[in-house]
Amino acid sequence: MNDNLKGSLFMVLAMLGFAIEDAFFKTATNGVSPGVGTMMFGALGTAFFVARCKVRREPVWTRRYVQGPLLIRSGFEIVGRLFFALSLAFTPLSTTSAILQAAPLVVTLGAALVLKEAVGVRRWSAMAVGFIGVLLIVKPIPSSFDATAIFAVLGMIGFAGRDLMTRASPPEVSATQLGILGFLMVFIAGVVITLFETQPLAVPEAWSAVLILCTAFSGVLAYSALTKAMRTGEVSVVAPFRYSRLLIALVIAYVIFGERPDSLTLFGAALIVGSGTYTLIRGAKKDRAGSAKQTGV
């Protein structure tokens, strides 16, 4: 089995884990508030990565967490997790998952505007097509507009900002340390949500607690598989398989939650996936060409 195939399989496994994580969390919110559920998820994930740091003999805390790009990354992580949790609780899973797939397009847009990366006409065009796909899903007209879809859009923007700042983060901070920081922000996002919830804080039902535990377990496995995927094989081959998450989520939404996305939602999702895949492949080819030029190959 070559590296590209291994990397692609790890990416599909990661996306399966994330889709299952979303389904567990959405089900858990029937018996626990989104705020408390997010706090529990963040605490469990933080505990896992702290233990992993201890095993790997890496420092659990570093001052870099509260400096420069990582501080901005944490802010975006809180925004992303906060609104994504609300979206999972109140918005159809198919809608949430479809809008989330636009994150790589927003990252490319941010890289061009903030990090001053060169983006050609074709990738600008692909981004425009992807954003049209988001509009088709959100349907911003009075007769069809679902206000809860805004949660998914804001969550997606938060995650895109987090990924953009990850690019600018110090290389001395390991993936495990980023895991600690990320899940700590998930916990804080849960705290913020609880401040706006009307019902008093309460211990979750046993079944809901089990579901949150399964959410954390799925999320940790998915995160680990994603890290492995991005370190195995060529990015242009492996990265597009991240869109398998949408297909898996649509199946879960149909079978478990009885969702039936309309034709505009499906068409919008297809535009997002198509434009996003093109943007990822095009970006990877551009990076390879730049590396070859620098090395004189």
Protein backbone atom coordinates (compact mmCIF):
# COMPACT_ATOMS: atom_id res chain seq x y z
CA MET A 1 0.00 0.00 0.00
CA ASN A 2 1.59 3.30 -1.10
CA ASP A 3 1.60 6.48 0.95
CA ASN A 4 -1.13 8.19 -1.07
CA LEU A 5 -3.53 5.31 -0.49
CA LYS A 6 -2.64 5.15 3.21
CA GLY A 7 -3.12 8.90 3.59
CA SER A 8 -6.45 8.80 1.77
CA LEU A 9 -7.73 5.97 3.96
CA PHE A 10 -6.68 7.83 7.12
CA MET A 11 -8.48 10.95 5.84
CA VAL A 12 -11.70 9.00 5.19
CA LEU A 13 -11.37 7.42 8.65
CA ALA A 14 -10.94 10.89 10.17
CA MET A 15 -14.00 12.23 8.38
CA LEU A 16 -16.02 9.18 9.48
CA GLY A 17 -14.95 9.90 13.07
CA PHE A 18 -15.93 13.57 12.85
CA ALA A 19 -19.32 12.74 11.30
CA ILE A 20 -20.01 10.20 14.06
CA GLU A 21 -18.87 12.76 16.65
CA ASP A 22 -21.42 15.26 15.28
CA ALA A 23 -24.19 12.65 15.38
CA PHE A 24 -23.39 11.69 18.98
CA PHE A 25 -23.39 15.34 20.09
CA LYS A 26 -26.63 16.15 18.28
CA THR A 27 -28.31 13.15 19.93
CA ALA A 28 -26.87 14.04 23.34
CA THR A 29 -28.44 17.53 23.24
CA ASN A 30 -31.84 15.88 23.64
CA GLY A 31 -30.91 15.25 27.28
CA VAL A 32 -28.23 17.85 28.04
CA SER A 33 -27.98 21.53 27.15
CA PRO A 34 -25.58 22.49 24.32
CA GLY A 35 -23.49 24.49 26.80
CA VAL A 36 -23.03 21.71 29.33
CA GLY A 37 -22.45 19.17 26.55
CA THR A 38 -19.76 21.36 24.99
CA MET A 39 -18.08 21.86 28.38
CA MET A 40 -17.98 18.10 28.98
CA PHE A 41 -16.65 17.47 25.47
CA GLY A 42 -13.91 20.07 25.92
CA ALA A 43 -12.90 18.75 29.36
CA LEU A 44 -12.63 15.15 28.13
CA GLY A 45 -10.63 16.14 25.05
CA THR A 46 -8.29 18.35 27.09
CA ALA A 47 -7.67 15.52 29.58
CA PHE A 48 -6.76 13.14 26.76
CA PHE A 49 -4.23 15.47 25.15
CA VAL A 50 -2.72 16.43 28.51
CA ALA A 51 -2.15 12.72 29.19
CA ARG A 52 -0.68 12.33 25.71
CA CYS A 53 1.70 15.23 26.34
CA LYS A 54 2.82 13.60 29.58
CA VAL A 55 3.52 10.33 27.79
CA ARG A 56 5.46 12.13 25.05
CA ARG A 57 7.27 14.23 27.70
CA GLU A 58 6.19 17.48 26.11
CA PRO A 59 5.33 20.55 28.20
CA VAL A 60 1.60 20.83 28.80
CA TRP A 61 1.71 24.63 29.02
CA THR A 62 3.74 27.09 26.99
CA ARG A 63 3.64 30.88 26.95
CA ARG A 64 3.16 30.70 23.19
CA TYR A 65 -0.49 29.72 23.87
CA VAL A 66 -1.25 33.33 24.81
CA GLN A 67 0.95 35.07 22.26
CA GLY A 68 0.52 36.16 18.64
CA PRO A 69 -1.14 33.78 16.20
CA LEU A 70 -2.07 31.18 18.82
CA LEU A 71 -3.98 33.75 20.87
CA ILE A 72 -5.94 34.78 17.77
CA ARG A 73 -6.39 31.09 16.90
CA SER A 74 -7.94 30.49 20.31
CA GLY A 75 -10.44 33.30 19.74
CA PHE A 76 -11.50 31.79 16.42
CA GLU A 77 -11.69 28.32 18.01
CA ILE A 78 -14.12 29.61 20.65
CA VAL A 79 -16.31 31.26 18.00
CA GLY A 80 -16.23 28.16 15.81
CA ARG A 81 -17.02 25.70 18.60
CA LEU A 82 -19.68 27.91 20.14
CA PHE A 83 -21.74 28.34 16.99
CA PHE A 84 -21.03 24.83 15.68
CA ALA A 85 -22.43 23.36 18.91
CA LEU A 86 -25.54 25.52 18.57
CA SER A 87 -25.86 24.50 14.94
CA LEU A 88 -25.66 20.80 15.78
CA ALA A 89 -28.32 21.28 18.45
CA PHE A 90 -30.81 23.36 16.43
CA THR A 91 -30.00 22.98 12.71
CA PRO A 92 -30.41 19.86 10.52
CA LEU A 93 -27.17 17.84 10.46
CA SER A 94 -27.17 17.81 6.65
CA THR A 95 -27.26 21.63 6.54
CA THR A 96 -24.57 22.03 9.20
CA SER A 97 -22.23 19.54 7.52
CA ALA A 98 -22.71 21.04 4.05
CA ILE A 99 -21.96 24.60 5.17
CA LEU A 100 -18.93 23.43 7.17
CA GLN A 101 -17.34 22.17 3.94
CA ALA A 102 -16.88 25.77 2.80
CA ALA A 103 -14.18 26.30 5.45
CA PRO A 104 -11.23 25.52 3.10
CA LEU A 105 -12.56 28.17 0.69
CA VAL A 106 -12.65 30.77 3.47
CA VAL A 107 -9.12 29.71 4.53
CA THR A 108 -7.90 30.31 0.96
CA LEU A 109 -9.65 33.69 0.93
CA GLY A 110 -8.07 34.60 4.27
CA ALA A 111 -4.64 33.44 3.12
CA ALA A 112 -4.90 35.78 0.14
CA LEU A 113 -6.17 38.78 2.11
CA VAL A 114 -4.32 38.37 5.41
CA LEU A 115 -1.20 36.30 4.70
CA LYS A 116 -0.79 37.82 1.20
CA GLU A 117 -0.54 34.42 -0.50
CA ALA A 118 -0.83 34.52 -4.28
CA VAL A 119 -4.22 33.28 -5.50
CA GLY A 120 -4.91 33.05 -9.23
CA VAL A 121 -8.08 33.84 -11.17
CA ARG A 122 -9.14 30.19 -11.29
CA ARG A 123 -9.05 29.76 -7.51
CA TRP A 124 -10.89 33.08 -7.03
CA SER A 125 -13.55 31.76 -9.42
CA ALA A 126 -13.75 28.47 -7.54
CA MET A 127 -14.25 30.35 -4.27
CA ALA A 128 -17.07 32.40 -5.80
CA VAL A 129 -18.80 29.20 -6.94
CA GLY A 130 -18.42 27.70 -3.46
CA PHE A 131 -19.95 30.76 -1.79
CA ILE A 132 -22.89 30.58 -4.21
CA GLY A 133 -23.32 27.02 -2.92
CA VAL A 134 -23.50 28.33 0.66
CA LEU A 135 -26.19 30.83 -0.36
CA LEU A 136 -28.23 28.07 -1.99
CA ILE A 137 -28.16 26.13 1.30
CA VAL A 138 -28.92 29.11 3.53
CA LYS A 139 -31.62 30.44 1.13
CA PRO A 140 -31.53 34.09 2.29
CA ILE A 141 -35.05 34.94 1.11
CA PRO A 142 -37.96 35.55 3.51
CA SER A 143 -40.07 32.60 2.35
CA SER A 144 -37.32 29.98 2.76
CA PHE A 145 -34.77 31.44 5.18
CA ASP A 146 -33.92 29.35 8.25
CA ALA A 147 -32.30 31.63 10.82
CA THR A 148 -30.62 28.71 12.60
CA ALA A 149 -28.45 28.15 9.50
CA ILE A 150 -26.56 31.28 10.55
CA PHE A 151 -25.13 29.23 13.43
CA ALA A 152 -23.49 26.91 10.89
CA VAL A 153 -22.15 29.85 8.83
CA LEU A 154 -20.62 31.55 11.89
CA GLY A 155 -19.18 28.23 13.10
CA MET A 156 -17.63 27.63 9.69
CA ILE A 157 -16.06 31.11 9.70
CA GLY A 158 -14.64 30.45 13.18
CA PHE A 159 -13.09 27.16 12.10
CA ALA A 160 -11.67 28.75 8.96
CA GLY A 161 -10.02 31.47 11.05
CA ARG A 162 -8.63 28.82 13.39
CA ASP A 163 -7.13 26.88 10.45
CA LEU A 164 -5.69 30.07 8.97
CA MET A 165 -3.98 30.96 12.25
CA THR A 166 -2.72 27.38 12.54
CA ARG A 167 -0.74 28.03 9.38
CA ALA A 168 0.91 30.98 11.09
CA SER A 169 1.45 29.22 14.42
CA PRO A 170 5.01 28.58 15.70
CA PRO A 171 6.38 25.22 14.47
CA GLU A 172 7.76 24.60 17.97
CA VAL A 173 4.22 23.94 19.20
CA SER A 174 3.41 20.29 18.54
CA ALA A 175 0.12 18.85 17.26
CA THR A 176 -0.52 17.41 20.75
CA GLN A 177 -0.05 20.82 22.37
CA LEU A 178 -2.41 22.32 19.78
CA GLY A 179 -4.88 19.61 20.79
CA ILE A 180 -4.71 20.77 24.41
CA LEU A 181 -5.22 24.38 23.41
CA GLY A 182 -8.04 23.53 21.02
CA PHE A 183 -10.06 21.43 23.46
CA LEU A 184 -9.49 23.96 26.24
CA MET A 185 -11.15 26.52 23.98
CA VAL A 186 -14.00 24.05 23.41
CA PHE A 187 -14.55 24.03 27.19
CA ILE A 188 -14.52 27.83 27.31
CA ALA A 189 -17.00 27.95 24.43
CA GLY A 190 -19.28 25.70 26.48
CA VAL A 191 -19.01 28.09 29.42
CA VAL A 192 -19.98 31.01 27.17
CA ILE A 193 -23.02 29.12 25.85
CA THR A 194 -24.24 28.35 29.38
CA LEU A 195 -24.23 32.09 30.19
CA PHE A 196 -27.02 32.58 27.65
CA GLU A 197 -29.03 29.45 28.38
CA THR A 198 -32.30 29.98 30.23
CA GLN A 199 -32.43 26.63 31.98
CA PRO A 200 -30.33 26.20 35.15
CA LEU A 201 -27.17 24.09 35.05
CA ALA A 202 -27.95 20.46 35.76
CA VAL A 203 -26.14 17.15 35.84
CA PRO A 204 -26.85 15.40 32.52
CA GLU A 205 -28.80 12.19 32.36
CA ALA A 206 -26.70 9.02 32.38
CA TRP A 207 -27.44 8.26 28.72
CA SER A 208 -26.56 11.80 27.64
CA ALA A 209 -23.29 11.60 29.59
CA VAL A 210 -22.45 8.35 27.77
CA LEU A 211 -23.17 10.03 24.44
CA ILE A 212 -20.87 12.95 25.29
CA LEU A 213 -18.16 10.45 26.25
CA CYS A 214 -18.64 8.77 22.85
CA THR A 215 -18.48 12.23 21.24
CA ALA A 216 -15.10 12.89 22.84
CA PHE A 217 -13.78 9.43 21.98
CA SER A 218 -14.82 9.80 18.31
CA GLY A 219 -13.37 13.31 18.15
CA VAL A 220 -10.00 12.28 19.55
CA LEU A 221 -9.73 9.32 17.16
CA ALA A 222 -10.73 11.52 14.24
CA TYR A 223 -8.20 14.21 15.20
CA SER A 224 -5.43 11.60 15.41
CA ALA A 225 -6.39 10.08 12.05
CA LEU A 226 -6.48 13.54 10.45
CA THR A 227 -2.98 14.32 11.73
CA LYS A 228 -1.74 11.00 10.36
CA ALA A 229 -3.46 11.60 7.01
CA MET A 230 -1.89 15.01 6.48
CA ARG A 231 1.56 13.57 7.19
CA THR A 232 1.16 10.66 4.77
CA GLY A 233 1.10 11.00 0.99
CA GLU A 234 0.70 14.04 -1.23
CA VAL A 235 -1.60 16.82 -0.04
CA SER A 236 -3.23 17.14 -3.48
CA VAL A 237 -4.26 13.48 -3.31
CA VAL A 238 -5.14 13.18 0.38
CA ALA A 239 -6.81 16.54 1.21
CA PRO A 240 -9.82 16.27 -1.16
CA PHE A 241 -10.97 13.16 0.72
CA ARG A 242 -11.99 15.49 3.57
CA TYR A 243 -15.22 15.99 1.63
CA SER A 244 -16.18 12.39 2.33
CA ARG A 245 -17.41 13.84 5.66
CA LEU A 246 -20.37 15.41 3.87
CA LEU A 247 -21.39 12.16 2.19
CA ILE A 248 -21.15 10.28 5.49
CA ALA A 249 -23.09 13.03 7.28
CA LEU A 250 -25.86 12.98 4.67
CA VAL A 251 -26.24 9.22 5.12
CA ILE A 252 -26.34 9.58 8.93
CA ALA A 253 -28.83 12.46 8.68
CA TYR A 254 -31.07 10.41 6.41
CA VAL A 255 -30.94 7.14 8.34
CA ILE A 256 -30.78 8.30 11.98
CA PHE A 257 -32.42 11.73 12.03
CA GLY A 258 -34.86 11.27 9.16
CA GLU A 259 -33.67 14.39 7.34
CA ARG A 260 -34.56 14.88 3.68
CA PRO A 261 -32.47 17.75 2.22
CA ASP A 262 -34.16 19.56 -0.65
CA SER A 263 -32.68 19.84 -4.14
CA LEU A 264 -31.22 23.32 -3.55
CA THR A 265 -29.35 22.09 -0.46
CA LEU A 266 -27.93 19.12 -2.36
CA PHE A 267 -26.97 21.27 -5.36
CA GLY A 268 -25.34 23.84 -3.08
CA ALA A 269 -23.42 21.08 -1.31
CA ALA A 270 -22.21 19.78 -4.70
CA LEU A 271 -20.97 23.27 -5.64
CA ILE A 272 -19.10 23.61 -2.34
CA VAL A 273 -17.48 20.17 -2.65
CA GLY A 274 -16.54 20.67 -6.29
CA SER A 275 -15.06 24.13 -5.82
CA GLY A 276 -13.34 23.15 -2.59
CA THR A 277 -11.76 20.07 -4.13
CA TYR A 278 -10.50 22.13 -7.07
CA THR A 279 -9.09 24.79 -4.71
CA LEU A 280 -7.24 22.19 -2.61
CA ILE A 281 -5.75 20.40 -5.63
CA ARG A 282 -4.83 23.65 -7.37
CA GLY A 283 -3.20 25.01 -4.21
CA ALA A 284 -1.18 21.84 -3.69
CA LYS A 285 0.05 21.89 -7.31
CA LYS A 286 1.05 25.53 -6.91
CA ASP A 287 2.97 24.71 -3.73
CA ARG A 288 4.80 21.85 -5.49
CA ALA A 289 5.68 24.10 -8.42
CA GLY A 290 7.03 26.75 -6.05
CA SER A 291 9.14 24.19 -4.16
CA ALA A 292 10.55 22.81 -7.42
CA LYS A 293 11.45 26.32 -8.59
CA GLN A 294 13.25 27.09 -5.33
CA THR A 295 15.28 23.87 -5.46
CA GLY A 296 15.98 24.23 -9.16
CA VAL A 297 14.27 20.92 -10.05
